[in-house]
């Protein structure tokens, strides 16, 4: 499995042995004001010499720590103003700097009030939670593949997903239902290695916002959550360079200004897994679970490039663009022959395997922002992309094994008087080529008439073409419903499926926002309309449009009372819709009529309370309930002889999800910051009409027509995230987590079973072989054991005297408790000998059972 290939270990960390040299520091007052009228800029963001960020108060003031032996350079930013770079002299305790309106951010003065502060996304109780660039750097720049999802998976409401899995469940929703966007462009498949890691490199990201509550009617296509990634923007005045080397990848980013009115930023990533794979091969004697790594022919790789830029033509007109191209893959060639002379079990086995995986994707989007009036903003976005996955694998397995004493005693006539049985040339071949092409465009218009009101409306088209060709032949053991044989059979099966489908999603929305003076009361009321048109080869499916109204209300109870800076309440309710990716495989043979296909719907309600303390602490608690209906579930039916494959769909699945999240956060501090979050989730689903069919083999996406827990469900997950800073040049990052187990099937005793061997024509050869099986069925109470993820990261920083060059080095260990407290599932067993591997448990999560060290080196100018 790819999870086995994706883990590695590297020991190049000697330069971290040098201790940081302490610097004497002083606190200075910095005031940021409007350069034209001298108005203090409340909410301006200061990025200090050591990459720390500070928010200015209502007086435009912030206190920052600087060295007292040299001058340093800081940066200041505010929506609608040009960014500024200023020098803090080696002497003095107070400094005032000015920013000037640029017209480059094309919102009017009224709209700027509603904008997010630079460097951050928006955190709103009941709607979203956001992380900024520094939080991402501390928590995501770690591990063998640095990934923004490492940060997202630490946020409240996000289910624990293990190591090699970038698709967590959001508040009980299906992992695949999380919609992601980059700079406003919806990304069809934002993953490398089949979902092991996301395409979002932490060094390309300015901020990330996870909307998991009742988010705005501006957005759709999800009943679980929306992840909005904002990429780093180029400087319009300076050349910026960043280089990074980590355990398995090298990154290079270059930002170039364009005539002082815009810029272009290019970033590339290349992995180099070969030395890591070689190291893991040396570790195989210490951990046999790593043995599969020695057969890697082409080491896992990722190659990607990200492009973004913007240019301001006039103070009312600006354009921007975002692009991405990436590829990832792996190749495996395996040959093994083993012989035993024992009295029981396998006498001889010979296995050859050849496997290749290649994934390629890319997209490009451009946007235009225009202010027809100072109170109006019109933004349009147009783009397209593609995604292609190629998988091809072949395996040949010859085996010769002894009949067990149990088999010879209970089935003496089936042995034919022989002591052993054999199977030869039992080949399996599988090939899949899938292609996705999409084009999308949207237009958004905002009008601020004043007095706290904002009105907005917009429309969007999202076109997707999905095609797939799958081919497989194999020898497999199965019980045929139509078989005349008294026992299971080992038979040849060959299947071919091919389809190509078009999906056109049309959406429109309108909304009104109101905010009273001093934000004592705020509300947003919106209505979204979504419609799907589906067409394939020789057929079309029409659907009903769905309406998704949404309402959010925020109320500030009081400010500045005792130790409490602010106490606010929030409540929201709304409808959401999304389509399952499984409908991509619908073809003309599937009897689905017009208006039978439905998008999944959810009615979501959230209530929350947030308390901001004067001591730089913040506490937030939210409770939610989701009623899911019109959910898609699917089954696949196979018929022997002719390779018939039939898909069946139902669109009446329901779900009931409730829970709560709480978070205590320590804001940016000199010595400590971070958060503690706890989430409880209760998610149950039901498929009212169990799918049945005239088939030999049937696979369903979910089992049973009774209420059940989905396979990704966990009741509890807790995260402690801390950044400890004993010195300004040293940061110690600690992540300690707890997650309860996921549902685990209840299994019976391992038992011997006779299997009849058929030839390619389906005729009985006269031979019986012995295989071992055990019953497995859904259990309401059985679960994997608890998971205790723990990560440690030590970072050292260096800066030059001018404050322009920045150096960071880190050493980290993920899954520190992997050897001591691993998550366990059911035991495995050998299907040919019946031997149970009592010390070998099927992995309960996507992670290695050992701690994973990593290191990184980053230099920027």
mmCIF file of C-alpha atoms in Angstrom, residues 142 733-736 788-794 811-822 847-853:
data_model
loop_
_atom_site.group_PDB
_atom_site.id
_atom_site.type_symbol
_atom_site.label_atom_id
_atom_site.label_comp_id
_atom_site.label_asym_id
_atom_site.label_seq_id
_atom_site.Cartn_x
_atom_site.Cartn_y
_atom_site.Cartn_z
ATOM 1 C CA UNK A 142 7.087 19.263 9.661
ATOM 2 C CA UNK A 733 6.528 23.088 19.001
ATOM 3 C CA UNK A 734 4.556 20.385 20.807
ATOM 4 C CA UNK A 735 1.466 18.607 19.544
ATOM 5 C CA UNK A 736 -0.187 16.045 21.786
ATOM 6 C CA UNK A 788 -2.206 9.111 20.933
ATOM 7 C CA UNK A 789 -0.416 11.219 18.297
ATOM 8 C CA UNK A 790 2.491 13.268 19.582
ATOM 9 C CA UNK A 791 4.849 15.487 17.572
ATOM 10 C CA UNK A 792 7.886 17.521 18.631
ATOM 11 C CA UNK A 793 9.683 20.178 16.627
ATOM 12 C CA UNK A 794 12.715 22.307 17.548
ATOM 13 C CA UNK A 811 14.423 19.040 13.666
ATOM 14 C CA UNK A 812 11.194 17.165 14.393
ATOM 15 C CA UNK A 813 9.829 13.774 15.382
ATOM 16 C CA UNK A 814 6.279 12.771 14.470
ATOM 17 C CA UNK A 815 4.356 9.955 16.128
ATOM 18 C CA UNK A 816 6.677 9.942 19.137
ATOM 19 C CA UNK A 817 4.495 7.389 20.952
ATOM 20 C CA UNK A 818 4.126 5.114 17.910
ATOM 21 C CA UNK A 819 6.084 2.239 19.414
ATOM 22 C CA UNK A 820 4.620 2.586 22.896
ATOM 23 C CA UNK A 821 0.931 3.287 22.210
ATOM 24 C CA UNK A 822 0.063 2.183 18.660
ATOM 25 C CA UNK A 847 0.453 5.823 9.890
ATOM 26 C CA UNK A 848 3.716 4.035 10.476
ATOM 27 C CA UNK A 849 4.070 2.114 13.735
ATOM 28 C CA UNK A 850 7.337 3.912 14.500
ATOM 29 C CA UNK A 851 8.352 7.523 15.252
ATOM 30 C CA UNK A 852 9.226 9.508 12.098
ATOM 31 C CA UNK A 853 12.105 12.023 12.372
#
